[in-house]
Tab-separated table of C-alpha atoms in Angstrom:
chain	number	residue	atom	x	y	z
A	3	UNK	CA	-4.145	0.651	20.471
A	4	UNK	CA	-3.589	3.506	18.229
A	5	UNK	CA	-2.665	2.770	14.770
A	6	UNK	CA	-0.482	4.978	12.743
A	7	UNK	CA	-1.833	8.753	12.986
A	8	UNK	CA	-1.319	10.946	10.130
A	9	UNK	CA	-2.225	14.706	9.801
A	10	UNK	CA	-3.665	16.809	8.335
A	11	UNK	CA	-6.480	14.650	7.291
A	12	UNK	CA	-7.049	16.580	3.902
A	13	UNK	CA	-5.758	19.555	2.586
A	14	UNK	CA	-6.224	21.680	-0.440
A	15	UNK	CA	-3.096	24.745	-1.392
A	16	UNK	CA	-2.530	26.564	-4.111
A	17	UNK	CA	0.488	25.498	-6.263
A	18	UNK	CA	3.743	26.951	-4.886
A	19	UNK	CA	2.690	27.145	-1.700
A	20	UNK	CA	4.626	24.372	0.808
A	21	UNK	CA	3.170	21.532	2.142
A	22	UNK	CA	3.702	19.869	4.878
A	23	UNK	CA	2.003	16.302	5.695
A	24	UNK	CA	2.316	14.666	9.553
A	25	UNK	CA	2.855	10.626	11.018
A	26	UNK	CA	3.361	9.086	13.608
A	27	UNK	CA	3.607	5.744	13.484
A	28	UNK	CA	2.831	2.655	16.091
A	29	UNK	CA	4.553	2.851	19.008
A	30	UNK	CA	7.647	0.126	18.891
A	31	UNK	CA	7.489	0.230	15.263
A	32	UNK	CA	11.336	1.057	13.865
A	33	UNK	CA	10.374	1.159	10.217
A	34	UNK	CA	8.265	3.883	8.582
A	35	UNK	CA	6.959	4.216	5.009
A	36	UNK	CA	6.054	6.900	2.970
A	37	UNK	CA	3.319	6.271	0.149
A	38	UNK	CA	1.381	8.140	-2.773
A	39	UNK	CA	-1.494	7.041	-4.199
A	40	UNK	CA	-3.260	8.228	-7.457
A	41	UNK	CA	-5.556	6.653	-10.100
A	42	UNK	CA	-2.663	6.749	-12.655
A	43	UNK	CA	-0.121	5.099	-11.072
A	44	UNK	CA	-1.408	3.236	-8.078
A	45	UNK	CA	0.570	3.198	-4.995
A	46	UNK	CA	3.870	4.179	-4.514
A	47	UNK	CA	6.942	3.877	-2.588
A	48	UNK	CA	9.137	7.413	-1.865
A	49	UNK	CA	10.401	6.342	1.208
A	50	UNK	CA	10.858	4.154	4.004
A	51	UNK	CA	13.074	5.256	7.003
A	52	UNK	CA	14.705	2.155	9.812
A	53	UNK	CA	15.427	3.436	13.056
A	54	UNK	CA	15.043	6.938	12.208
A	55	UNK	CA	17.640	6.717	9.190
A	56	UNK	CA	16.431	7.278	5.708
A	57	UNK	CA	17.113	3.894	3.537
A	58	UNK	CA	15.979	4.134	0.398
A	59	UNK	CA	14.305	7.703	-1.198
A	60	UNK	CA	14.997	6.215	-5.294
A	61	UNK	CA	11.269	6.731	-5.131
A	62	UNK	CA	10.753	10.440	-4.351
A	63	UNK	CA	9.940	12.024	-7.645
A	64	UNK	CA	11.890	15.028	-7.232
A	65	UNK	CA	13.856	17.769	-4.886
A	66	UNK	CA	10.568	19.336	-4.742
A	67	UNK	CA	9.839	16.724	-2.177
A	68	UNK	CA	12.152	15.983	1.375
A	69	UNK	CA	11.165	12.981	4.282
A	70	UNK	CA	12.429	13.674	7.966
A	71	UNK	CA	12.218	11.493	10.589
A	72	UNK	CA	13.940	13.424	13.991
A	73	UNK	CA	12.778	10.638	16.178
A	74	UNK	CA	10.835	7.128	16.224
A	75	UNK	CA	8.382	8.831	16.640
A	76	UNK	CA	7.662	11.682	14.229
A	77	UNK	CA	7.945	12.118	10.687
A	78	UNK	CA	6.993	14.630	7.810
A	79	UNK	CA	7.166	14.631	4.149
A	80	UNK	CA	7.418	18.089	2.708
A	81	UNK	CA	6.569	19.655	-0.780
A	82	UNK	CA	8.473	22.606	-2.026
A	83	UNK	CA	6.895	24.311	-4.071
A	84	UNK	CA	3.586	22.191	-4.734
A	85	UNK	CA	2.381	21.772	-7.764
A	86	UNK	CA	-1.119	20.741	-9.126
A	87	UNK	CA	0.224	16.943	-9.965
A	88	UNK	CA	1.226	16.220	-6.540
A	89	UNK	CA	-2.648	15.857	-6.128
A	90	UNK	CA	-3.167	12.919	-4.616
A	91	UNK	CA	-3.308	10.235	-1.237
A	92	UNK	CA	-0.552	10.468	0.791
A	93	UNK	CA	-0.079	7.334	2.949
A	94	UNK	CA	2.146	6.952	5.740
A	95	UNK	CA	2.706	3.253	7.242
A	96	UNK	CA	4.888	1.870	9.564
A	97	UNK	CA	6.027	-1.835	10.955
A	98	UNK	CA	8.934	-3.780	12.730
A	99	UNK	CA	11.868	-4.033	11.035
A	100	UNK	CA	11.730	-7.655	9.567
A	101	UNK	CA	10.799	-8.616	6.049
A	102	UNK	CA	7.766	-10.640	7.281
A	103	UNK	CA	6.023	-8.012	9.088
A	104	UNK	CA	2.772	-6.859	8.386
A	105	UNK	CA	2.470	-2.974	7.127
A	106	UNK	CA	-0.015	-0.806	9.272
A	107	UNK	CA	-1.143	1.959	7.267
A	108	UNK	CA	-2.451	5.508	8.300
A	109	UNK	CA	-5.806	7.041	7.207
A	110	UNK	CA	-4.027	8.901	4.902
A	111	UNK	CA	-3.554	12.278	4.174
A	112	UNK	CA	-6.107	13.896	0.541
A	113	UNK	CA	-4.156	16.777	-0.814
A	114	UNK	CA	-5.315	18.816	-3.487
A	115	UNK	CA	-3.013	21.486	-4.796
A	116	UNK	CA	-5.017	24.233	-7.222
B	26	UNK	CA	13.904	-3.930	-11.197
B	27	UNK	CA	11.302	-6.195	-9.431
B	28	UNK	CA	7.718	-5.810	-11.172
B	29	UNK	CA	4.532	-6.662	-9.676
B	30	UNK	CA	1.396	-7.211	-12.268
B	31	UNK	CA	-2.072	-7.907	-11.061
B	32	UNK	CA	-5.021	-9.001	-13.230
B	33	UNK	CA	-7.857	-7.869	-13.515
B	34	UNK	CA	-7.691	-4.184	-13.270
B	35	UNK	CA	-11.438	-3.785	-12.694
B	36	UNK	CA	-13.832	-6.610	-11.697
B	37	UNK	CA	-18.075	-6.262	-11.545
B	38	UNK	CA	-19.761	-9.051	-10.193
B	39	UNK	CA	-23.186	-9.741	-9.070
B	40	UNK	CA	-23.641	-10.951	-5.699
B	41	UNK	CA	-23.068	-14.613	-4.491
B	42	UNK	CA	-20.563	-15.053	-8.130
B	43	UNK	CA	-17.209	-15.397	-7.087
B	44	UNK	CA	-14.091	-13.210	-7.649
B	45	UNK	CA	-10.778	-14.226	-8.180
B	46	UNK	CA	-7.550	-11.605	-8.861
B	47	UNK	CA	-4.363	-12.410	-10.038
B	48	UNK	CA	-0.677	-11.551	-9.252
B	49	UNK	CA	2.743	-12.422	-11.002
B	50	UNK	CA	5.982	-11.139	-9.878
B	51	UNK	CA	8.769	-10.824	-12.670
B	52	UNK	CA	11.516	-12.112	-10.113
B	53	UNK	CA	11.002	-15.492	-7.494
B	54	UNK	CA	9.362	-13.436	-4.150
B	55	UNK	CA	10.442	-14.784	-0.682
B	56	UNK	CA	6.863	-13.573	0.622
B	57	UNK	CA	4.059	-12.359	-0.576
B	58	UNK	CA	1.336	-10.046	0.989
B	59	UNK	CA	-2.405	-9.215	-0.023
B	60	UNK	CA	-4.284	-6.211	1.542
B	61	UNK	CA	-7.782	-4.663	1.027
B	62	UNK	CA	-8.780	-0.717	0.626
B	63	UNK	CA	-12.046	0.114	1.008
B	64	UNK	CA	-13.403	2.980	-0.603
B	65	UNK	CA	-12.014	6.596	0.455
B	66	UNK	CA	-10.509	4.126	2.986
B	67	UNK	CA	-6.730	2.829	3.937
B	68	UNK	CA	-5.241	-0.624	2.865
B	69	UNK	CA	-5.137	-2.866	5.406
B	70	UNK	CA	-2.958	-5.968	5.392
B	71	UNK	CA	-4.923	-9.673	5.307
B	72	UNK	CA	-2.668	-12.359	4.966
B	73	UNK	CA	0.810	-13.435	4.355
B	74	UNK	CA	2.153	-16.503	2.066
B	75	UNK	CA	5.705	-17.736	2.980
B	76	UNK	CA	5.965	-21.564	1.373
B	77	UNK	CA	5.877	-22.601	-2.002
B	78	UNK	CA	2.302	-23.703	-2.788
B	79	UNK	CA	1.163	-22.694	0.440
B	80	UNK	CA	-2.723	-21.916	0.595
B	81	UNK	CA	-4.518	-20.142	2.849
B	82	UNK	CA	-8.327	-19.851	3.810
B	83	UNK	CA	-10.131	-17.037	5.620
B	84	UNK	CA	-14.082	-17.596	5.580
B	85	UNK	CA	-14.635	-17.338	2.142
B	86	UNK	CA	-11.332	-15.825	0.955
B	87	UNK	CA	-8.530	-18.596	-0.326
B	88	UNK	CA	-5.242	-17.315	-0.967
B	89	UNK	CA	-2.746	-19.197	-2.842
B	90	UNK	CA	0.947	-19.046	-3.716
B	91	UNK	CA	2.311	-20.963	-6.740
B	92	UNK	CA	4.946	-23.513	-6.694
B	93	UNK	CA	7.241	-20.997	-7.983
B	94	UNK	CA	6.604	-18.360	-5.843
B	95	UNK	CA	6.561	-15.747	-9.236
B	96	UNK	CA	2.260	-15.737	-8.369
B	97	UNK	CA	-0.785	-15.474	-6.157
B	98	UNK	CA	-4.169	-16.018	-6.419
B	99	UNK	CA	-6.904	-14.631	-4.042
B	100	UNK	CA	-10.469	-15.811	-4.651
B	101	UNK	CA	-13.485	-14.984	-2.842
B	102	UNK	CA	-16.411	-17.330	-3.072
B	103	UNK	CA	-19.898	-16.201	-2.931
B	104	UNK	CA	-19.294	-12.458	-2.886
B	105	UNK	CA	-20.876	-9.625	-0.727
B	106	UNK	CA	-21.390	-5.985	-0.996
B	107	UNK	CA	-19.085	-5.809	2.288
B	108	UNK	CA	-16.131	-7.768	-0.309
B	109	UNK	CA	-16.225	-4.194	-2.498
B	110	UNK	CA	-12.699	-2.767	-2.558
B	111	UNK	CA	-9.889	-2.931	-3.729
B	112	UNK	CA	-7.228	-6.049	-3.222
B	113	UNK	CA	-3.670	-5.564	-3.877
B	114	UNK	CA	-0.527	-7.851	-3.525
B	115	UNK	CA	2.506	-7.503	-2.356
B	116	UNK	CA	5.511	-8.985	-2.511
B	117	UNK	CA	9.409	-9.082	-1.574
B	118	UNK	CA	12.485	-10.473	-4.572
B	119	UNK	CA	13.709	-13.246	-2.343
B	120	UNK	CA	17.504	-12.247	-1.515
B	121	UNK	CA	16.331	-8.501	-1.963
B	122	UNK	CA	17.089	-5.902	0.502
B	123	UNK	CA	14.548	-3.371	-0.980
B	124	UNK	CA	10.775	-3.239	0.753
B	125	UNK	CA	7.408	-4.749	-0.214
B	126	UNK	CA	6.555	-3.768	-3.917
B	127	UNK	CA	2.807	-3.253	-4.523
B	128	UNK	CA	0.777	-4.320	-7.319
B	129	UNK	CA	-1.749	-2.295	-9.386
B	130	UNK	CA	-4.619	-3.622	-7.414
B	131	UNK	CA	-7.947	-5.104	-8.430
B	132	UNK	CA	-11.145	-2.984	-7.760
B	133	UNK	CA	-13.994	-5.282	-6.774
B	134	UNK	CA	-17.478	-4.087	-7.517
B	135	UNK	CA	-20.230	-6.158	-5.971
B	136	UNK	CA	-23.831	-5.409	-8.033
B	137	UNK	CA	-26.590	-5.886	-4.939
């Protein structure tokens, strides 16, 4: 089966430029995360969609950054303008809604903005 | 708001010494979660405590919950070089609508 598929894979952008990372999560899944990773401050929760309707964004950092979800099937995280300390792993994950549930993570997506 | 601590931060061990990382919740967790990321790799979930005391045994990985259910314990016995990674917890504030809070994660280093 195929887990949750993010894209790109790895990207590097110069600061102010807009980026714009990929996922799609596991088929049947109706909840979908959005996590950064960095050395500093481990992982982190901006986001996490249910049934295609944002829940809880207290953990974006700023309006530099917007989540989408148009269907169960698709959603992007955007950075507007970048800037060098967005550097970091970008997870995606997804699961069934139920607090039990096990989180699938993505590979990830490694941006690097310069 | 709920705070998840894990200790240690870092942990080198020689191989065949066992490992064991720590995790305490600031509020009473109604589950809690522990997951492994391999280097340059993705988390990936390994087991789930519900109860109060519970204790759970994969191979040579025991996972605990306290009677409380503020703290976790994973301990590997006899480590690898496959065990090298890094473990995290996570876990819910029992009557809490908010998601899964990670901790800080323990990287394991296992010295052939």
């Amino acid at each position: 089966d195929a887990g949750v598929i993010q894209s790109p894979r790895h990207e590097v952008t110069e600061m102010g430029q807009e980026v714009t990372l990929r996922c799609k999560p596991i088929s049947g899944h109706n909840s979908l995360f959005w996590y950064r990773q960095t050395m500093m401050r481990g992982l982190e929760l901006l986001i996490y969609f249910n049934n295609n309707v944002p829940i809880d964004d207290s953990g974006m950092p700023e309006d530099r950054f917007s989540a989408k979800m148009p269907n169960a099937s698709f959603s992007t995280l955007k950075i507007q303008p970048s800037e060098p300390r967005d550097s970091a792993v970008y997870f995606c994950a997804s699961k069934l809604q139920n607090s039990g549930n096990t989180i699938y993570f993505g590979e990830g997506s490694w941006l690097t903005v310069v | 708001g709920q705070q998840v601590m894990q200790i240690p931060q870092y942990q080198h061990v020689q191989e065949g010494e066992d490992f064991t990382t720590y995790c305490n919740s600031s509020t009473t967790l109604s589950n809690i979660q522990w997951y492994k990321q391999r280097p340059g790799g993705h988390p990936v979930f390994l087991i789930q405590l519900v109860k109060s005391g519970e204790v759970k045994k994969q191979k040579r990985l025991t996972f605990q919950f306290g009677e409380a259910k503020k703290n976790s314990s994973l301990h590997i016995t006899a480590t690898q070089t496959t065990d090298v990674g890094t473990y995290f917890c996570a876990g819910r504030s029992s009557g809490s609508a908010r998601q899964l809070t990670f901790g800080s994660g323990t990287q394991l280093t296992v010295l052939p």
